[in-house]
Structure formats: structure tokens, C-alpha cells
CSV table of C-alpha atoms in Angstrom, one decimal:
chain,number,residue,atom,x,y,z
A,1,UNK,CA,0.0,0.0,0.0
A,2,UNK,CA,2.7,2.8,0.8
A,3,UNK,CA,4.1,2.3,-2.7
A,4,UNK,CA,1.4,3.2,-4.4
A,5,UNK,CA,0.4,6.6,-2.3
A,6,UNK,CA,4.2,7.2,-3.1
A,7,UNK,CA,3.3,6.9,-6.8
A,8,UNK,CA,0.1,9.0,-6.2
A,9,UNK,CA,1.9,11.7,-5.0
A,10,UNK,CA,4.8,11.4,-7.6
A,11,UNK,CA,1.8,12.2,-10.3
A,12,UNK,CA,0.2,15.2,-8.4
A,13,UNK,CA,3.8,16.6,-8.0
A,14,UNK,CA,4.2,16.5,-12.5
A,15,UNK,CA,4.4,20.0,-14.1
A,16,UNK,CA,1.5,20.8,-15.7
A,17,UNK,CA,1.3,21.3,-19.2
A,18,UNK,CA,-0.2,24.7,-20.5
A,19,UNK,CA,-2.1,25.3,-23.7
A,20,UNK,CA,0.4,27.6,-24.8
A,21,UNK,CA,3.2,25.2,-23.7
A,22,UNK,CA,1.8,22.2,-25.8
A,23,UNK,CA,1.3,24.7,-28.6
A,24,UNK,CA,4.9,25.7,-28.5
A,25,UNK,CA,3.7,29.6,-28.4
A,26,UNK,CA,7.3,30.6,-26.9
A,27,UNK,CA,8.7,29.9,-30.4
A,28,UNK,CA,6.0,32.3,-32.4
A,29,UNK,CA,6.6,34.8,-29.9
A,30,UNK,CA,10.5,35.0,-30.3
A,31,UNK,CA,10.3,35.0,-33.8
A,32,UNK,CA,8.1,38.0,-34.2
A,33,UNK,CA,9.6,39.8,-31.1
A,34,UNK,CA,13.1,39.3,-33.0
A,35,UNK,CA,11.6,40.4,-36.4
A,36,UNK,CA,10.1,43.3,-34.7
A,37,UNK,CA,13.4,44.4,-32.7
A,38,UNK,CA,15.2,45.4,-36.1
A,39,UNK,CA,12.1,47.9,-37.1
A,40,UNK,CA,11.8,51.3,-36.8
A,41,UNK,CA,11.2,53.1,-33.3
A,42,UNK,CA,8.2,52.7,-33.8
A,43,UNK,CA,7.7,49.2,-33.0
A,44,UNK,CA,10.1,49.0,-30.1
A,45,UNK,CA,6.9,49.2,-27.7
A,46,UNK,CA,5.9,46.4,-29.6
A,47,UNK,CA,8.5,44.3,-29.1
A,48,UNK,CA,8.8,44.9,-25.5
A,49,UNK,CA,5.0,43.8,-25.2
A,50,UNK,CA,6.3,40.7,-26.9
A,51,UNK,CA,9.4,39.8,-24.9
A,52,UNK,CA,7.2,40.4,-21.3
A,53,UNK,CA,4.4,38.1,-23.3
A,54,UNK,CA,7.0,35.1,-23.9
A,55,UNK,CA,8.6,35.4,-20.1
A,56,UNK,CA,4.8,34.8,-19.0
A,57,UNK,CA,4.6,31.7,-21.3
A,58,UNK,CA,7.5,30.4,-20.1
A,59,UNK,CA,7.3,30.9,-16.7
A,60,UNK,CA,3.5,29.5,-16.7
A,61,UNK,CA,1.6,32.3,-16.3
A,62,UNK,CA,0.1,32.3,-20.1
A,63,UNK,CA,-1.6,29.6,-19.9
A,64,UNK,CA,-3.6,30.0,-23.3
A,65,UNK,CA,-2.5,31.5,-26.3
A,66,UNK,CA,-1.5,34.7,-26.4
A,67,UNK,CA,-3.4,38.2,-27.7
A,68,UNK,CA,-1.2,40.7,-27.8
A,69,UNK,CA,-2.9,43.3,-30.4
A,70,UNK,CA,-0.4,44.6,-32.7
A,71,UNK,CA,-0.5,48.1,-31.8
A,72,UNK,CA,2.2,50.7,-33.4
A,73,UNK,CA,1.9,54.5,-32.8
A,74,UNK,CA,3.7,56.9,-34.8
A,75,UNK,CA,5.1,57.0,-38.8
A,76,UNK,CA,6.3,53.8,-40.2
A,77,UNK,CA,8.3,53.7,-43.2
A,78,UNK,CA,7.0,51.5,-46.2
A,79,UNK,CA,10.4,49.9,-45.9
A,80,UNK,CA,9.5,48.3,-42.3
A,81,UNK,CA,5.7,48.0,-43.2
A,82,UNK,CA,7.0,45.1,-46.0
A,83,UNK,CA,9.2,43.9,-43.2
A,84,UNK,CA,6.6,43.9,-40.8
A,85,UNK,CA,4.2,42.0,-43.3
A,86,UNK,CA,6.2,40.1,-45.3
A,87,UNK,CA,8.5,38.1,-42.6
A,88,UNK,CA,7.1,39.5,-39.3
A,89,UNK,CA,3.9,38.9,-39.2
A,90,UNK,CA,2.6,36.4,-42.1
A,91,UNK,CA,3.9,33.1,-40.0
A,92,UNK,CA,2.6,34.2,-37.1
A,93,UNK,CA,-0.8,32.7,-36.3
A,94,UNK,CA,-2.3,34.3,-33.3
A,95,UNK,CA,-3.0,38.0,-34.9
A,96,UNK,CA,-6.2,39.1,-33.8
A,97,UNK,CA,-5.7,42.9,-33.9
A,98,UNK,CA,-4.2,45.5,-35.6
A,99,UNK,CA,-3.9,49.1,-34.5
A,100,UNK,CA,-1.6,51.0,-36.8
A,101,UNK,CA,-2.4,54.5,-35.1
A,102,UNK,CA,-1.3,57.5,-37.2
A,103,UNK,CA,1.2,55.5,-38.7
A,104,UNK,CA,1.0,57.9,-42.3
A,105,UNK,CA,0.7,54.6,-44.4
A,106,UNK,CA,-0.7,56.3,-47.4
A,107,UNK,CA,-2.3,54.5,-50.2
A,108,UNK,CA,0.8,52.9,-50.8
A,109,UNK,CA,0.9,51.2,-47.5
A,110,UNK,CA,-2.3,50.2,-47.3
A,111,UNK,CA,-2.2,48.3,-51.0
A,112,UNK,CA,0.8,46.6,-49.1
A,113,UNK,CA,-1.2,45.9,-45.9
A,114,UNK,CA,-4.5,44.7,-47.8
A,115,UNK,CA,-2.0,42.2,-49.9
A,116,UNK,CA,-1.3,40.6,-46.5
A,117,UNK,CA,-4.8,40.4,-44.9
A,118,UNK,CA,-6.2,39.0,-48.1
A,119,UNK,CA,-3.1,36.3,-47.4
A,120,UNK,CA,-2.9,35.8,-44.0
A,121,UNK,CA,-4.9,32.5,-43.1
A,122,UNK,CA,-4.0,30.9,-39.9
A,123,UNK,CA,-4.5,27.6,-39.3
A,124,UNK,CA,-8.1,27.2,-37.1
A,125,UNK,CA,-6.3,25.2,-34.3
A,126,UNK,CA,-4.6,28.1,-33.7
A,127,UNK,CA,-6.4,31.0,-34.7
A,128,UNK,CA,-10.3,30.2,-35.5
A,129,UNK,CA,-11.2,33.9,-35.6
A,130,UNK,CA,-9.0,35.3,-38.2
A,131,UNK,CA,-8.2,39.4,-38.0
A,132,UNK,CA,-11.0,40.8,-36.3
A,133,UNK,CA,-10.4,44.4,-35.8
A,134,UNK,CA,-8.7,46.9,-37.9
A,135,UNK,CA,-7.7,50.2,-36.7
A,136,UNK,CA,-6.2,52.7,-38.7
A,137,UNK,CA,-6.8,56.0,-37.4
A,138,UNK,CA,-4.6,58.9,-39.1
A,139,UNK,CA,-2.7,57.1,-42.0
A,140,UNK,CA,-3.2,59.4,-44.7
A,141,UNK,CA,-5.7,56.8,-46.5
A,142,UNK,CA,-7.3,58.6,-49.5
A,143,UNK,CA,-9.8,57.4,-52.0
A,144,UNK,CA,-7.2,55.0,-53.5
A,145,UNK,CA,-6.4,53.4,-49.8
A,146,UNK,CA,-10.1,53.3,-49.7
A,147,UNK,CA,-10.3,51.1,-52.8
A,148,UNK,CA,-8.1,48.8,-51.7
A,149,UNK,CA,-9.4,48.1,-48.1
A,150,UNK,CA,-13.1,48.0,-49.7
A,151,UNK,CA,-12.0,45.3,-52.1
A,152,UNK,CA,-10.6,43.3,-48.9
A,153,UNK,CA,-13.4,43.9,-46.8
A,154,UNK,CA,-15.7,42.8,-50.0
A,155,UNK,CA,-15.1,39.2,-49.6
A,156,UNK,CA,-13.7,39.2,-45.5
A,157,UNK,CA,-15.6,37.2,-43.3
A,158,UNK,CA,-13.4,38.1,-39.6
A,159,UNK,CA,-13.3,41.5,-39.3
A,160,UNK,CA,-15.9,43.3,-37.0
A,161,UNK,CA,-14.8,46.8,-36.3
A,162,UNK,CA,-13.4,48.6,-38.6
A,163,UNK,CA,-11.9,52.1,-37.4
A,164,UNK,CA,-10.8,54.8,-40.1
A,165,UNK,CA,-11.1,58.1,-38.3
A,166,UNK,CA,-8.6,61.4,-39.1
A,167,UNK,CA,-8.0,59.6,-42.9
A,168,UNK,CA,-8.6,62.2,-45.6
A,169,UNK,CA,-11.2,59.7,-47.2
A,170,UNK,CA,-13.4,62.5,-48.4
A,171,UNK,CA,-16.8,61.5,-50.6
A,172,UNK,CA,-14.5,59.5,-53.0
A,173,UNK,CA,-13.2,57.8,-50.5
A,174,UNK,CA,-16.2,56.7,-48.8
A,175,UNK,CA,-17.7,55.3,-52.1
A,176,UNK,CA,-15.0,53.5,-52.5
A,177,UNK,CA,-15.3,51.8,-49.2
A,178,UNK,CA,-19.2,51.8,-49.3
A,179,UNK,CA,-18.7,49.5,-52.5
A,180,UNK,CA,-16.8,46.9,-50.4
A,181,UNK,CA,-19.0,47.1,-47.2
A,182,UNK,CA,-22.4,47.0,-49.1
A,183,UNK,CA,-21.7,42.9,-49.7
A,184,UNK,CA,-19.6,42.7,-46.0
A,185,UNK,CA,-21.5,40.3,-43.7
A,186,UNK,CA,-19.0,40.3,-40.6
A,187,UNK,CA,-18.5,44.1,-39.9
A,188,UNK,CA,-20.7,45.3,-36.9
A,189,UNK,CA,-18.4,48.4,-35.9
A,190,UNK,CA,-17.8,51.2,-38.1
A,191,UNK,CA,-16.0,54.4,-37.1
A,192,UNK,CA,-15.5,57.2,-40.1
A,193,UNK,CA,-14.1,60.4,-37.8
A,194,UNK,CA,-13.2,63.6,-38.9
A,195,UNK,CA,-12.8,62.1,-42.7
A,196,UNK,CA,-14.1,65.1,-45.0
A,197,UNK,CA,-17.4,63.7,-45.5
A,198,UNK,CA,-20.1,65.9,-46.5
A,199,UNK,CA,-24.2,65.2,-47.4
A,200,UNK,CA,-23.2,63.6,-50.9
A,201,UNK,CA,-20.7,60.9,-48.9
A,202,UNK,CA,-23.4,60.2,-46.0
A,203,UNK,CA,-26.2,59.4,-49.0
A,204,UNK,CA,-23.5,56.4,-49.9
A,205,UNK,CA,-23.4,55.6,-46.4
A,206,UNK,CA,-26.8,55.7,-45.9
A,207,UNK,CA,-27.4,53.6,-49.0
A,208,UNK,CA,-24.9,51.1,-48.7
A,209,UNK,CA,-24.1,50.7,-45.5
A,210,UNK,CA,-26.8,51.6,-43.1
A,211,UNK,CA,-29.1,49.9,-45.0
A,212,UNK,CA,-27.7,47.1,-46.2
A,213,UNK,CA,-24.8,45.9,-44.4
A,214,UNK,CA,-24.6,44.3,-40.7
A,215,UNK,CA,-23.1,47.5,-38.8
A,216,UNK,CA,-24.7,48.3,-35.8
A,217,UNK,CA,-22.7,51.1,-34.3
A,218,UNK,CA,-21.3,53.7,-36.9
A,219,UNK,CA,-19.4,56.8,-36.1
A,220,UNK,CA,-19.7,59.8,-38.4
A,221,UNK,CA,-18.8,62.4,-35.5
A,222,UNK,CA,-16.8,65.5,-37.3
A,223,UNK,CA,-18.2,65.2,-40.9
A,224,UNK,CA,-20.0,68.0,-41.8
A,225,UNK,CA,-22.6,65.8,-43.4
A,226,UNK,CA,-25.1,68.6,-42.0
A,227,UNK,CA,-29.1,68.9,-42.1
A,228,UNK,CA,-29.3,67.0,-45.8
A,229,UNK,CA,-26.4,64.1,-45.1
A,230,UNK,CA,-27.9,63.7,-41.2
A,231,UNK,CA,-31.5,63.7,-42.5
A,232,UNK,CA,-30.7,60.4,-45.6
A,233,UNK,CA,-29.0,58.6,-42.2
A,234,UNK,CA,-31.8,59.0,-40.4
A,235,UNK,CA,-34.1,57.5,-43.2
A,236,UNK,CA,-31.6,55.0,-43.7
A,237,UNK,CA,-32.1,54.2,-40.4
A,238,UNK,CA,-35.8,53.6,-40.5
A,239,UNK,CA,-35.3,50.9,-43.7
A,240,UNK,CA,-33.0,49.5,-41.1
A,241,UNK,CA,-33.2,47.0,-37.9
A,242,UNK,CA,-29.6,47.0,-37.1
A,243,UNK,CA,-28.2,50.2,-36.1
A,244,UNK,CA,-28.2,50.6,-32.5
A,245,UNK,CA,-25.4,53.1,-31.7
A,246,UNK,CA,-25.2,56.3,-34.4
A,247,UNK,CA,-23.1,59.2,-33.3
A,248,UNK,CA,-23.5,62.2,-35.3
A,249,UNK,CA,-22.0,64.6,-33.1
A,250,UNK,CA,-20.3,67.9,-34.7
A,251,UNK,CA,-21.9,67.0,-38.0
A,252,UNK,CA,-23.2,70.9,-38.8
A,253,UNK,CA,-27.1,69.6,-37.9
A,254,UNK,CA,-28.7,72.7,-37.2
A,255,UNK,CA,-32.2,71.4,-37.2
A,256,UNK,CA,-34.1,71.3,-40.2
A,257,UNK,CA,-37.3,70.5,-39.9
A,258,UNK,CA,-37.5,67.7,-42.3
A,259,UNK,CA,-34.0,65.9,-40.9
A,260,UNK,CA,-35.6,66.1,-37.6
A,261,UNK,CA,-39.2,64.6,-38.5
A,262,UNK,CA,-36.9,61.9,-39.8
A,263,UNK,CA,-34.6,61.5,-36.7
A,264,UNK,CA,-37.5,61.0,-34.6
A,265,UNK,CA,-39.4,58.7,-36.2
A,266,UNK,CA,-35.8,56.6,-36.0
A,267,UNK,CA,-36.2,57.1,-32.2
A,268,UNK,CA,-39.8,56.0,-32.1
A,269,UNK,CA,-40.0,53.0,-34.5
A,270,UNK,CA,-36.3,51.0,-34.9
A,271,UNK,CA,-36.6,49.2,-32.1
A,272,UNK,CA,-32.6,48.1,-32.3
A,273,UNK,CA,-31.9,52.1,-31.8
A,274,UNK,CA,-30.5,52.6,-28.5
A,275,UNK,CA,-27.5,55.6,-28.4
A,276,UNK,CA,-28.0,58.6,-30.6
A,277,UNK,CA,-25.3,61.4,-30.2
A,278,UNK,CA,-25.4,64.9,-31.2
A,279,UNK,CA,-23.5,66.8,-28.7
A,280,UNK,CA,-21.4,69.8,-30.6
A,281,UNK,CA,-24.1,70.2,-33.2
A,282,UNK,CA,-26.1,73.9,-32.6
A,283,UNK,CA,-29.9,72.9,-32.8
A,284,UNK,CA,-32.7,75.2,-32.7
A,285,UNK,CA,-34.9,75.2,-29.6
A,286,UNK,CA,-38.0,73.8,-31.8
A,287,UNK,CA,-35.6,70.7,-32.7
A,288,UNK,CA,-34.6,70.0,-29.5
A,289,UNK,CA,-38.1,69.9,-27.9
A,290,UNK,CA,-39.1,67.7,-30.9
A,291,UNK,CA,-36.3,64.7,-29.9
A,292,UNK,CA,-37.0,65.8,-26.3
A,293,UNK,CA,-40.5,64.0,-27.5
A,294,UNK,CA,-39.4,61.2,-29.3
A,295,UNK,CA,-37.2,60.5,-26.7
A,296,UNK,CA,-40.0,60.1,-24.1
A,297,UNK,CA,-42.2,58.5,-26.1
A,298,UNK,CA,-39.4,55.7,-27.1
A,299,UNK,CA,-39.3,52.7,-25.0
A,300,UNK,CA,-36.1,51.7,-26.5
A,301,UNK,CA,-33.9,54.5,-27.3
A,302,UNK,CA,-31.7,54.8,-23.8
A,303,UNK,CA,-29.2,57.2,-24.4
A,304,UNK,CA,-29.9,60.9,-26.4
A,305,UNK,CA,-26.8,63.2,-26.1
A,306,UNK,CA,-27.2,67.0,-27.2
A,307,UNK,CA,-25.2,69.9,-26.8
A,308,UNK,CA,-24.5,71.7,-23.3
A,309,UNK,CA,-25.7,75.1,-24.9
A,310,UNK,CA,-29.6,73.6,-25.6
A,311,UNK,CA,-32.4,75.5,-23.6
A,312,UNK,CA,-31.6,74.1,-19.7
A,313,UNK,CA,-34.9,72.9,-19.0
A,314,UNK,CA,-34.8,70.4,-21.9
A,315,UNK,CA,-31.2,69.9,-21.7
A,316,UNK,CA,-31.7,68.7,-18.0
A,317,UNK,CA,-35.4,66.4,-19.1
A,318,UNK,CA,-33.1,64.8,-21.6
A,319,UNK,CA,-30.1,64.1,-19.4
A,320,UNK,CA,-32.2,62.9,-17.1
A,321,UNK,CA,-34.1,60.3,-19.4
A,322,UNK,CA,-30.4,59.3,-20.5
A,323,UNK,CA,-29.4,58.7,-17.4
A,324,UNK,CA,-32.3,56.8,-16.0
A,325,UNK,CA,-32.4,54.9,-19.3
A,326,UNK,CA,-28.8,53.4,-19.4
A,327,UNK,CA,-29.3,52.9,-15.5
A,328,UNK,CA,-31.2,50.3,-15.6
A,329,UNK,CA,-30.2,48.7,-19.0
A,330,UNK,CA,-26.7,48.0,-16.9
A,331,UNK,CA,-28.9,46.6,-14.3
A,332,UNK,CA,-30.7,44.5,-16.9
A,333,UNK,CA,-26.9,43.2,-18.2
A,334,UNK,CA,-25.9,42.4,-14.8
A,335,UNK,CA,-29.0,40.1,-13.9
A,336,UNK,CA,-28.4,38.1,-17.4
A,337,UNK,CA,-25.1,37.5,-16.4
A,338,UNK,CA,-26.1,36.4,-13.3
């Protein structure tokens, strides 16, 4: 009898084997973190991330496989962007996330970046979900840039958020991109920032994308899309039962009668509508009581943002509502997870 409780014990003392162990991640990891070390200053933060990611998976502490986003802030030349995609990245097969933020591309570097998306196909043991966010915030991504990532995104079936903001797509650029997204089934997130858009670029996002792709939250916050471009959104919106987050803050909405009619019957009959913003957009006192009214009368719609400078008594009815609103949808949240 002794023996064996000696052999019992031996077994409980063995090392346990982790995911990322078994999966050899250490050996991915040193390979990118040593491709990455000979880029541009750019990626030194990078690297760092990846060298304190592979001491974890060696000493045990990354048990599963690792997802460190690929985040670079600051110029990159084209030089290390072929580097970075060419022998960096493309055997690596846990990339989840890419946040190239004012990195200055160009059209240039994105062709080159789109090339490797289109390419890069992990193997599904390793990586089942593929690229799934894409953040490219003030890379100098014109019209061109935009062809490219639309003909990507036309046939991509991973990426869900898609973040462009501070690009100087203009209306070209946006159609460009519209003519990819209008067929994209996987993209839920859309954020188009401070891009040069005006009423003629929001009718293509309107048409294409809020009406007939999967997006539910879209950003067009900085666009002076004004009272025409905000008006086709909002009757985009009532064609569609998917958007439930729109921010249209600083757009030049000044209230016209008709875009408002429009953006309340939004608020009062798409159901999936929950977070309108218009905060920074100077709306007549009329308009304002009008969404005031839609706002009350929507069960659904939880959060209304205007701007600080609207009349304080409806400024404060709205804030109120909002606040009430999202109170007790995050009480609703916590008893599901419960």
C-alpha cells in the first residue's frame, strides 16, 4: 500500500502542461519579437510587449494562447511595413488585432497591408477567428487606400470593427469603401471620424451601408454631413433594424425641420436604436423639444446626447431620461449575467 500513495503523490507533484506550452507559443513569440526588434522606433513598444508576453509563457503564467494586439503608434516607413508583413507577421498565427495609429501609411501602405490580410490565413487550431479588428486612425488613407481596403473587406468574413477616423477619405473615398461594405456580412463596428465627409458621402453611407450591411454602431462624428447628409441617415435608419449606436455629433445639424421629422421617427419606431449622439451640433430650440418627444415616447432608445448650450430645462429632461435609461439597462446586463 505505501508504494502506491508514493506513486500517487509522484503524479500530483508533474508539471502541468499549459495550452500555450503544448502549442509551443514561446517559439511564435520569439520569432516576431526578434523580427520586430530590427524595425523602426516605432515598434520598439511592440516588441517589448512581446518579450514580457513570452517570459509569461515560459514561466506559466500564459496559460492559453496569447493576444497581444499589434499596436504601433507613430510614422512607419514603407520599408518596415514590407518587413513587418512580409516576414514578421505572415507566419505568425495568433493575430487578432491590428492598431496601426497615425502611422502615415498612405495608399501605398495600405495596398501593401491589404495584400497581406487577403493572405494571411492561420491555421483554425490556432487561430479560428481570423483578423477581427482593424484600426487605422490617421494614416493618410485617401480614395485609393479606400479602394483597396473595400475590395478586402468585400469578400472578408473576420473583421468586425473597422476604425478609419482622421483619414482624408473624403466622398470618393467613402464610395469607394461603401462599394466593399455594401456585400460585408462580418463588420458590426464602423467608425469614419473627422474624414471630409459631406451630405453627398453620408447618401452612400446611408445607401450602402446603413441599409444594407450588418453595422450596428457607426461613427460619423466630425463630418459635416449637415441637415441633408444627417436627414438620408436617419431614413436609412428607419429601412434599417440593425443600427443601434449612431453618433452624429459635430456634423453641422442645425435642425431642419424635415431631418428632424426623420430623426425621430428613427427614435420611435427602430426598435434596435438605443444611443443617438449629437453633442457639438447647434440645434434650434424647436428641434430639441421635438427629440425631447421622441425621446419620451421611445421605450427603447436609452441614451440621447445633445449639446451643453440647448435650452436648460430640456437639456436637463433629456439628461435625465439618459441617465435613468442606461441605469437600468446595466442593471438588466448584470442580472443576465447572473
Amino acid at each position: 500500500m505505501p508504494p502506491k500513495q508514493g506513486k500517487k503523490d509522484a503524479k500530483a507533484s508533474a508539471p502541468v502542461i499549459t495550452v500555450a506550452q503544448e502549442l509551443h507559443v514561446d517559439t511564435d513569440l520569439r520569432r516576431l519579437q526578434e523580427a520586430c526588434g530590427v524595425l523602426g522606433e516605432p515598434f520598439a513598444p511592440f516588441a517589448r510587449r512581446l518579450k514580457a508576453e513570452l517570459m509569461r509563457v515560459k514561466d506559466g503564467d500564459q496559460e492559453g494562447v496569447p493576444q497581444v494586439p499589434l499596436f504601433v503608434h507613430g510614422a512607419v516607413a514603407l520599408g518596415d511595413l514590407k518587413t513587418l508583413c512580409s516576414v514578421a507577421l505572415r507566419p505568425y498565427p495568433f493575430l487578432r488585432v491590428i492598431q496601426l495609429h497615425h502611422a502615415v501609411l498612405g495608399d501605398d501602405g495600405i495596398l501593401i497591408l491589404c495584400e497581406f490580410l487577403s493572405e494571411y490565413q492561420p491555421l483554425p487550431d490556432r487561430n479560428p477567428f481570423g483578423i477581427q479588428r482593424l484600426e487605422l486612425p490617421g494614416c493618410a488613407i485617401g480614395p485609393r487606400g479606400c479602394r483597396y481596403l473595400g475590395s478586402y473587406l468585400r469578400s472578408n468574413a473576420t473583421v468586425t470593427k473597422l476604425v478609419l477616423d482622421f483619414n482624408p477619405l473624403e466622398d470618393a473615398g467613402v464610395r469607394e469603401l461603401c462599394t466593399g461594405l455594401q456585400w460585408n456580412s462580418s463588420l458590426t463596428s464602423l467608425s469614419l471620424q473627422y474624414c471630409g465627409v459631406s451630405s453627398v458621402g453620408a447618401g452612400d453611407i446611408a445607401s450602402r451601408i446603413v441599409k444594407e450591411s450588418n453595422v450596428s454602431v457607426l461613427s460619423l462624428r466630425g463630418n459635416a454631413i449637415g441637415d441633408k447628409g444627417l436627414e438620408e441617415v436617419a431614413k436609412a435608419i428607419c429601412v434599417s433594424s440593425k443600427l443601434e449606436d449612431v453618433d452624429l455629433a459635430d456634423t453641422a445639424f442645425t435642425g431642419d425641420v424635415n431631418a428632424v421629422l426623420a430623426l425621430c421617427e428613427a427614435m420611435e419606431c427602430v426598435t434596435a436604436l438605443r444611443v443617438v449622439d449629437l453633442s457639438m451640433c447647434t440645434i434650434t430650440p424647436s428641434a430639441t423639444e421635438c427629440l425631447l418627444k421622441s425621446l419620451q415616447a421611445s421605450g427603447h432608445v436609452t441614451t440621447l446626447r445633445v449639446s451643453e448650450r440647448t435650452d436648460p430645462v430640456v437639456y436637463k429632461q433629456i439628461v435625465g431620461i439618459s441617465a435613468t435609461r442606461s441605469q437600468a439597462g446595466k442593471k438588466k446586463k448584470g442580472k443576465k449575467k447572473m
